[in-house]
C-alpha positions in Angstrom: -90.5 4.0 -11.5 -89.7 4.0 -15.4 -88.0 1.7 -17.7 -84.9 3.6 -18.9 -82.7 2.5 -21.7 -79.3 4.1 -21.6 -78.1 3.5 -25.2 -74.4 4.4 -25.4 -72.4 5.0 -28.6 -70.5 2.1 -29.8 -66.7 2.8 -29.9 -65.0 1.7 -33.1 -62.6 -1.1 -32.5 -59.6 0.4 -34.3 -57.5 0.9 -31.1 -57.5 2.3 -27.5 -59.8 5.1 -26.6 -58.5 8.7 -25.8 -60.1 11.3 -23.6 -62.0 12.9 -26.5 -63.9 9.6 -27.1 -64.9 9.0 -23.5 -65.9 12.6 -22.8 -68.6 12.3 -25.4 -70.3 9.0 -24.8 -68.8 7.1 -21.7 -68.6 9.2 -18.7 -71.9 11.3 -19.3 -73.9 8.1 -19.9 -72.6 6.5 -16.8 -73.3 9.5 -14.5 -76.8 9.5 -16.0 -77.4 5.7 -15.7 -76.0 5.7 -12.1 -78.2 8.5 -11.0 -81.3 7.0 -12.7 -80.8 3.8 -10.9 -80.3 5.6 -7.6 -83.6 7.5 -8.3 -85.4 4.1 -8.5 -85.7 3.7 -12.2 -85.1 0.4 -13.9 -82.1 1.2 -16.2 -80.7 -1.0 -19.0 -77.4 0.3 -20.0 -76.0 -1.3 -23.3 -73.3 -0.8 -25.9 -70.5 -2.7 -27.4 -67.5 -2.5 -29.8 -68.2 -1.5 -33.4 -66.1 -4.0 -35.4 -66.9 -4.0 -39.1 -66.1 -1.6 -42.0 -63.2 -0.9 -44.3 -61.1 1.0 -41.7 -60.7 -2.3 -39.8 -59.5 -4.1 -43.0 -57.1 -1.2 -43.7 -55.6 -1.3 -40.2 -55.4 -5.1 -40.2 -53.4 -5.2 -43.4 -51.1 -2.5 -41.9 -50.6 -4.6 -38.8 -50.3 -7.9 -40.7 -53.1 -9.6 -39.0 -56.7 -10.7 -39.8 -59.6 -8.4 -39.2 -60.9 -10.9 -36.7 -57.6 -10.9 -34.7 -57.5 -7.1 -34.8 -61.0 -6.6 -33.4 -60.5 -9.4 -30.8 -57.5 -7.5 -29.5 -59.1 -4.0 -29.6 -62.4 -5.2 -28.2 -60.6 -6.6 -25.1 -58.6 -3.4 -24.7 -61.7 -1.0 -24.9 -63.7 -3.1 -22.7 -61.1 -3.1 -20.0 -60.7 0.7 -20.3 -64.4 1.4 -19.9 -64.7 -1.1 -17.0 -61.8 0.5 -15.2 -63.3 4.0 -15.8 -66.3 2.7 -14.0 -68.9 2.6 -16.8 -71.6 0.6 -15.4 -72.9 -1.3 -18.4 -75.5 -4.1 -17.9 -73.9 -5.4 -21.1 -71.1 -4.2 -23.3 -70.7 -6.6 -26.1 -69.6 -6.5 -29.7 -71.0 -6.5 -33.2 -69.1 -9.8 -34.5 -71.7 -12.1 -32.7 -74.2 -14.4 -34.3 -76.8 -12.8 -32.3 -76.1 -9.3 -33.6 -75.9 -10.7 -37.2 -79.4 -12.2 -36.8 -80.9 -9.0 -35.2 -79.3 -6.8 -37.9 -80.5 -9.0 -40.7 -84.0 -9.1 -39.3 -84.3 -5.4 -39.3 -82.9 -5.0 -42.8 -85.1 -7.8 -44.2 -88.4 -6.2 -42.8 -87.5 -2.7 -43.8 -87.0 -4.2 -47.3 -90.3 -6.2 -47.2 -92.0 -3.0 -46.2 -90.6 -1.2 -49.3 -88.1 1.1 -47.6 -84.9 -0.5 -48.9 -84.7 0.3 -52.6 -82.2 -1.2 -55.1 -80.2 1.3 -57.1 -77.0 2.0 -58.9 -74.5 4.4 -57.4 -70.9 5.2 -58.2 -68.6 3.7 -55.5 -65.0 4.9 -54.7 -62.3 2.3 -55.4 -58.6 2.6 -54.4 -56.6 2.3 -57.7 -53.7 0.7 -55.9 -55.6 -2.0 -54.0 -58.8 -2.4 -55.9 -60.6 -2.2 -52.4 -63.7 0.0 -51.8 -62.8 3.2 -49.9 -65.5 3.9 -47.2 -67.1 7.4 -47.3 -65.3 8.5 -44.2 -61.8 7.6 -45.8 -62.4 10.1 -48.6 -61.8 13.8 -48.1 -62.3 16.8 -50.3 -63.9 20.2 -50.6 -67.5 20.5 -49.7 -69.5 21.5 -52.8 -72.0 23.4 -50.5 -69.8 25.5 -48.2 -66.3 25.1 -49.6 -64.9 23.5 -46.5 -61.6 21.8 -47.5 -61.8 18.8 -45.2 -65.3 17.5 -45.8 -65.7 13.8 -45.6 -67.4 11.5 -48.2 -70.6 11.1 -46.1 -71.0 14.5 -44.4 -69.4 17.9 -44.1 -68.6 18.7 -40.4 -68.5 22.5 -41.2 -72.1 22.9 -42.6 -73.6 19.6 -41.5 -74.9 18.5 -44.9 -74.9 14.9 -46.0 -72.7 14.1 -49.0 -71.8 11.4 -51.4 -68.1 10.9 -52.1 -68.4 11.6 -55.7 -69.8 15.1 -54.9 -66.7 16.2 -53.3 -64.4 18.6 -55.2 -60.9 17.2 -55.6 -61.6 14.0 -53.6 -58.6 12.1 -52.1 -58.1 8.9 -50.1 -57.2 9.4 -46.4 -55.3 6.1 -46.6 -52.6 7.1 -49.1 -53.7 10.4 -50.6 -54.5 8.9 -54.1 -57.5 10.1 -56.1 -60.2 7.4 -55.9 -61.8 5.8 -59.0 -65.6 5.9 -59.2 -67.3 2.8 -60.6 -70.9 1.9 -60.9 -72.1 -0.7 -58.3 -75.5 -1.9 -57.1 -76.7 -1.3 -53.6 -79.7 -1.0 -51.3 -80.7 2.5 -50.1 -82.9 3.5 -47.2 -85.7 5.4 -48.6 -85.5 8.3 -46.3 -87.7 10.6 -48.3 -90.6 8.1 -47.8 -89.9 8.4 -44.1 -89.4 12.2 -43.9 -92.9 13.2 -42.9 -92.9 10.6 -40.1 -89.3 11.7 -39.1 -90.4 15.4 -39.0 -93.5 14.7 -36.9 -91.4 12.8 -34.4 -88.7 15.5 -34.3 -91.2 18.3 -33.8 -92.8 16.5 -31.1 -89.3 16.2 -29.4 -88.7 19.9 -30.1 -92.0 20.7 -28.4 -91.0 18.7 -25.3 -88.2 21.2 -24.8 -85.8 18.5 -23.4 -83.4 18.1 -26.3 -80.1 20.1 -26.3 -80.7 23.1 -28.7 -77.8 22.2 -30.9 -79.1 18.6 -31.4 -82.7 19.4 -32.2 -81.7 22.3 -34.6 -79.3 20.2 -36.5 -81.6 17.3 -36.7 -84.5 19.4 -38.1 -82.2 21.1 -40.5 -80.9 18.0 -42.2 -84.5 17.0 -43.1 -84.6 19.9 -45.5 -82.3 18.0 -47.9 -83.2 14.5 -47.1 -82.3 11.8 -49.8 -82.0 8.0 -49.9 -79.0 6.7 -47.9 -76.8 3.6 -49.0 -77.2 0.7 -46.5 -74.9 -1.8 -48.2 -71.2 -1.7 -49.2 -68.7 -3.4 -51.4 -66.7 -5.1 -48.8 -66.0 -8.7 -47.6 -65.9 -7.9 -43.9 -69.3 -7.4 -42.3 -72.9 -8.8 -42.1 -74.1 -10.5 -45.3 -77.2 -9.0 -47.1 -80.1 -11.3 -46.0 -81.8 -11.5 -49.5 -81.8 -14.2 -52.2 -79.2 -13.3 -54.9 -77.3 -11.1 -52.3 -76.5 -13.2 -49.2 -73.9 -15.4 -51.0 -72.1 -12.5 -52.7 -68.7 -12.4 -51.0 -68.3 -8.7 -51.5 -71.6 -7.2 -50.4 -72.2 -6.5 -46.8 -74.5 -4.2 -44.8 -73.2 -0.8 -44.2 -71.2 -0.7 -40.9 -73.4 2.2 -39.8 -76.5 0.3 -40.3 -75.4 -2.5 -38.3 -73.7 -0.4 -35.6 -77.0 1.4 -34.6 -78.9 -1.9 -34.7 -76.4 -2.8 -31.8 -78.6 -1.1 -29.3 -81.3 -3.5 -29.9 -79.2 -6.5 -30.4 -77.2 -5.9 -27.2 -80.5 -5.5 -25.3 -81.6 -8.9 -26.8 -78.3 -10.6 -25.9 -78.5 -9.2 -22.3 -81.9 -10.7 -21.8 -80.9 -14.0 -23.4 -78.2 -14.4 -20.9 -80.4 -13.8 -17.9 -80.9 -17.0 -15.8 -84.3 -18.6 -15.6 -86.7 -17.6 -12.9 -88.9 -20.4 -11.5 -88.1 -22.4 -14.6 -89.1 -19.5 -17.0 -86.9 -18.0 -19.6 -86.3 -14.2 -19.3 -85.2 -14.0 -22.9 -88.0 -11.6 -23.9 -87.3 -9.1 -21.0 -85.7 -6.7 -23.5 -89.2 -5.9 -24.8 -89.9 -4.0 -21.5 -87.5 -1.3 -22.7 -88.3 -1.5 -26.5 -92.0 -2.3 -27.0 -93.6 -0.5 -24.0 -94.4 3.0 -25.2 -94.0 4.4 -21.6 -90.4 3.3 -21.5 -87.8 6.0 -21.9 -84.7 5.9 -24.1 -81.6 8.1 -24.1 -78.8 7.9 -26.7 -75.3 9.2 -25.7 -72.7 10.2 -28.3 -70.5 12.9 -29.7 -71.8 15.5 -32.0 -70.3 13.9 -35.2 -72.8 11.0 -34.8 -76.0 13.1 -34.5 -77.3 12.4 -37.9 -77.1 8.6 -37.4 -79.1 8.7 -34.2 -81.7 11.4 -34.9 -82.3 10.5 -38.6 -80.9 7.2 -39.9 -81.7 5.1 -36.7 -85.2 6.5 -36.2 -85.9 6.1 -39.9 -84.9 2.5 -39.7 -87.2 2.0 -36.7 -90.1 3.7 -38.5 -89.4 1.6 -41.7 -89.3 -1.7 -39.6 -92.7 -0.8 -38.2 -94.1 0.2 -41.5 -94.8 3.7 -40.4 -93.8 5.7 -43.5 -95.3 6.6 -46.9 -95.1 3.0 -48.1 -97.0 1.6 -45.1 -96.2 -1.9 -44.0 -96.2 -4.0 -40.8 -93.7 -4.6 -38.0 -91.5 -7.8 -37.9 -91.0 -10.2 -35.1 -89.6 -7.5 -32.7 -92.8 -5.6 -32.9 -93.1 -1.7 -32.9 -89.8 -0.5 -31.5 -89.6 2.7 -29.4 -88.0 5.8 -31.0 -85.4 7.7 -28.9 -86.7 9.8 -26.1 -83.7 12.0 -26.4 -80.5 12.1 -28.4 -77.9 13.4 -25.9 -74.9 14.7 -27.9 -71.8 16.3 -26.5 -69.5 18.6 -28.5 -65.8 18.0 -28.9 -63.2 17.9 -26.1 -60.1 19.2 -27.5 -56.4 19.1 -26.4 -55.7 22.6 -25.8 -56.8 24.5 -29.0 -56.3 21.4 -31.2 -58.4 18.4 -31.9 -57.4 15.1 -30.4 -55.4 13.3 -33.0 -53.6 9.9 -32.6 -51.8 10.3 -35.8 -50.4 13.7 -35.0 -49.5 12.9 -31.4 -52.2 15.2 -30.0 -53.7 12.4 -27.8 -54.3 11.5 -24.2 -55.1 7.8 -24.0 -57.6 6.6 -21.4 -55.4 3.8 -20.2 -52.5 6.0 -19.7 -54.6 8.4 -17.4 -56.1 5.4 -15.5 -52.7 3.8 -14.8 -51.0 7.0 -13.7 -53.9 8.9 -11.9 -56.8 6.6 -11.5 -60.4 7.3 -12.6 -61.5 10.0 -10.3 -59.6 13.0 -11.6 -60.5 12.3 -15.2 -64.3 11.5 -14.5 -64.5 14.7 -12.5 -62.7 16.9 -15.1 -65.2 15.6 -17.7 -68.2 16.3 -15.5 -67.0 19.7 -14.3 -65.4 21.0 -17.5 -66.4 18.7 -20.3 -67.9 19.5 -23.7 -71.6 19.1 -22.7 -73.0 22.0 -24.8 -70.0 23.5 -26.5 -66.4 22.5 -27.4 -64.2 22.6 -24.3 -60.3 22.1 -23.9 -58.4 19.6 -21.9 -55.0 20.8 -20.6 -52.7 19.0 -18.2 -52.5 22.2 -16.1 -56.3 22.5 -15.8 -56.5 18.6 -14.9 -53.9 19.1 -12.2 -55.6 22.3 -10.9 -59.0 20.8 -10.6 -57.8 17.6 -9.0 -55.8 19.5 -6.4 -58.1 22.5 -5.6 -61.5 20.9 -6.0 -61.1 17.2 -5.3 -58.2 17.2 -2.8 -58.5 20.6 -1.1 -62.4 20.8 -1.4 -64.1 17.5 -1.1 -61.3 15.3 0.0 -60.3 17.6 2.8 -63.8 17.9 4.1 -64.1 14.1 4.3 -60.8 13.6 5.9 -60.9 16.3 8.6 -64.5 15.5 9.5 -63.7 11.8 10.0 -60.5 12.7 11.7 -62.2 15.0 14.3 -64.8 12.2 15.0 -62.1 9.6 15.4 -60.0 11.8 17.7 -62.8 13.0 20.0 -65.3 10.0 20.0 -64.1 7.1 18.0 -67.6 6.6 16.6 -70.5 8.7 15.3 -71.7 10.6 18.4 -75.2 11.2 19.7 -76.1 14.8 18.9 -77.7 17.3 21.2 -80.2 19.9 20.3 -79.5 21.6 16.9 -78.7 25.3 16.6 -79.9 27.4 13.8 -76.5 27.0 12.0 -76.8 23.3 12.1 -80.4 23.1 10.8 -79.4 25.5 7.9 -76.4 23.4 6.7 -78.5 20.2 6.9 -81.3 21.9 4.8 -78.8 23.2 2.2 -77.4 19.8 1.6 -80.7 18.1 1.6 -82.0 20.7 -1.0 -79.0 19.7 -3.1 -80.5 16.3 -3.6 -83.5 17.9 -5.4 -81.4 20.5 -7.3 -78.6 18.1 -8.4 -81.0 15.2 -9.1 -83.2 17.3 -11.4 -80.1 18.4 -13.4 -78.7 14.8 -13.7 -82.1 13.6 -14.8 -81.9 16.2 -17.7 -78.3 15.3 -18.4 -77.1 18.7 -17.3 -74.0 17.2 -15.7 -71.8 20.2 -15.6 -74.3 22.2 -13.7 -75.1 19.2 -11.5 -71.4 18.8 -10.5 -71.1 22.7 -9.9 -74.2 22.5 -7.5 -72.8 19.4 -5.7 -69.4 21.2 -5.3 -71.2 24.4 -4.1 -72.8 22.2 -1.3 -69.4 21.0 -0.4 -68.3 24.6 -0.1 -71.2 25.3 2.2 -70.3 22.5 4.5 -66.6 23.6 4.5 -68.0 27.0 5.5 -70.0 25.4 8.2 -66.8 24.0 9.8 -65.2 27.4 9.7 -68.3 29.0 11.4 -68.7 26.4 14.1 -65.0 25.7 14.7 -65.4 22.2 16.3 -61.7 22.0 16.9 -62.1 24.7 19.5 -64.8 23.0 21.4 -63.0 21.6 24.3 -63.9 20.6 27.9 -66.8 18.7 29.4 -69.1 21.7 29.1 -68.8 21.8 25.4 -68.8 18.1 24.6 -72.5 17.9 23.9 -72.1 20.8 21.4 -69.0 19.2 19.9 -71.0 16.0 19.5 -73.8 17.9 17.7 -71.5 19.7 15.3 -69.6 16.5 14.4 -72.8 14.5 14.0 -74.2 17.2 11.7 -70.9 17.4 9.8 -70.8 13.4 9.3 -74.5 13.5 8.2 -73.6 16.3 5.6 -70.6 14.3 4.4 -72.6 11.2 4.0 -75.3 13.1 2.1 -72.7 14.7 -0.2 -71.1 11.3 -0.8 -74.4 10.1 -2.2 -74.9 13.2 -4.3 -71.4 12.9 -5.7 -71.5 9.1 -6.2 -72.8 9.1 -9.8 -69.7 11.4 -10.8 -67.2 9.7 -8.5 -68.2 6.1 -7.9 -64.9 4.9 -7.0 -64.2 7.7 -4.5 -67.7 7.1 -3.2 -66.8 3.6 -2.1 -63.7 4.9 -0.3 -65.7 7.7 1.5 -68.3 5.1 2.5 -65.5 3.2 4.2 -64.1 6.3 5.9 -67.6 6.9 7.3 -67.6 3.3 8.8 -69.7 1.7 6.0 -69.4 -1.9 5.2 -69.2 -3.4 1.7 -69.4 -1.6 -1.6 -71.5 1.6 -1.7 -71.6 2.0 -5.5 -71.7 -1.2 -7.5 -68.9 -1.5 -10.0 -68.8 -3.2 -13.5 -66.9 -6.4 -14.1 -65.3 -8.0 -17.1 -66.6 -11.5 -17.8 -65.8 -14.0 -20.4 -68.9 -15.4 -22.1 -69.7 -17.9 -24.9 -71.6 -17.0 -28.1 -75.3 -17.7 -28.1 -75.9 -19.2 -31.5 -73.5 -20.7 -34.1 -70.6 -19.1 -32.4 -71.2 -21.0 -29.1 -67.7 -22.3 -29.4 -66.3 -18.9 -29.2 -65.6 -16.8 -26.0 -65.3 -13.1 -25.7 -65.1 -10.5 -22.8 -68.1 -8.4 -22.0 -68.7 -5.8 -19.4 -71.6 -6.5 -17.1 -72.6 -6.0 -13.5 -75.1 -6.4 -10.7 -76.5 -3.0 -9.8 -79.6 -3.9 -7.9 -78.0 -2.9 -4.7 -77.4 0.7 -5.8 -78.1 3.1 -2.9 -81.1 5.3 -3.1 -81.0 9.0 -3.9 -81.7 10.9 -0.8 -80.7 11.4 2.8 -80.0 8.2 4.8 -79.6 9.2 8.5 -76.1 8.1 9.8 -76.1 5.6 12.6 -74.9 6.8 16.1 -72.2 4.5 17.4 -70.8 3.5 14.0 -66.9 3.3 14.5 -64.8 6.0 12.8 -61.1 5.7 12.7 -58.4 8.1 11.5 -58.8 8.1 7.7 -56.3 7.8 4.8 -56.5 10.6 2.2 -59.4 10.0 -0.2 -57.7 11.7 -3.2 -54.0 12.1 -4.2 -52.6 15.6 -4.7 -50.7 15.9 -7.9 -47.4 17.6 -8.1 -47.1 20.5 -10.6 -44.3 18.5 -12.3 -47.0 16.3 -13.7 -47.7 19.1 -16.4 -44.2 19.0 -17.7 -43.8 15.3 -17.4 -47.0 14.8 -19.5 -46.1 17.3 -22.1 -42.7 15.7 -22.5 -44.2 12.4 -23.0 -46.3 14.0 -25.9 -43.1 15.5 -27.4 -43.3 18.9 -25.8 
């Protein structure tokens, strides 16, 4: 059994999530985490709402509220969406906590003490109309390297190169289209060149492991070729103060939102441990170290491809700098030597048809709308079966309805319903089987093999292939029903054979429910009940209101958490003869073709 950190990208607290968001970080990380728990690993799944940065200020001004009011509202919205989607976080928290402030400041301070935070002057972008700093990602222009016309001030999504806003040709503000003014300002920069050799050694080791997705490792190594210092502070009054004399009291200097966001993986782990109850009078506040200081522990970071550079370069560089493992040397701070990522698991983009999801242009499908109208099963299944795992993929309402009806309803759901219905009608309980025929042994072996095949794929985050293999096994069991025709086995002389076929069928359905449970945890609980099971089969997350841990102890906020120790084990569990089975209700709901036109009409055609 391994310690497995499932580090899930922190959604930005600027509003509700759409399908493009959760296809990249939420569903893939949950499927992986649920499987790893089932496989016997000790999983710690953490994330939270990313709540700092200029975009929050811009939006708060637009809505006529304070930044705190805005993030309080959106954090609660996002947490509820992710919990209802079934994302089994041990802790989903937020960056506006005293605990997070303290952890982020400790990392910054030690990186500075070790010589990897260097003070230098840069030209910062200011909005002429407001006098406020424009963040890199709120500036667009033409890339000076490849000529792409919509490059951002921190990175060109076309060629992948890191940029500075002043390098853009014809820069413009995404807020109001005005041309920014560039002024000199003093900031701290992470000395990435001093960490480049250590980063390359680490990345080449990950490349040699052969586990990283090719697009991720190739991109990560390529950006090392033009590595340069990266600003880690910003001119802004909303964020974490710079924890150094002469800086901490400056009202408009704060840590860069991307510095504090990636630190969240560590601060959330520490908050989780601090919230554990005492055991035999002993605090468990240091348990986070089992996932961060033990070199045998594994860590997997889930995100969309636009965040690769922050997770395969910036965050590892911060961890190396904190430990003093760069050209300047140094020693670790109070958190010790922190583990580098075992794997950066990046998905490509989920598009709406042939267009990018865009809230401002109306090309958006909100997670809450899908959950309210269709529940979590269909969208989780769509993302797992057809999501952007290794290349961009398109969501359409027609594909969503087709997969729901033909694969979930007619494939898996029909197999569950007719199997249980035949047992209920003929026996009322799981029957005692007689001798197995070759066809029975073959289908049982096929399904049992799926545990190995699907499990191996899930462990390597090959969720699309794993889902396809699971559904192939569903097809084999449906074919078994067609071959054995239990509905034709009538009379006393065929009753033992009927009992054998139906027992075999229920065993296969039970196995398949376990295999599909990481993908469809909500449905797995319903199938478990259909098969006569008691209680919850797959543990589900809950929303809990908690108090701050330090100076913010008078503040409460919602988190996602859960108790997952009773997760079922991966592998065959023999069904119990005599378990009552009653006529089942449908496991999934068939969607009418009119859904397509209705949803397109909601989106303006």
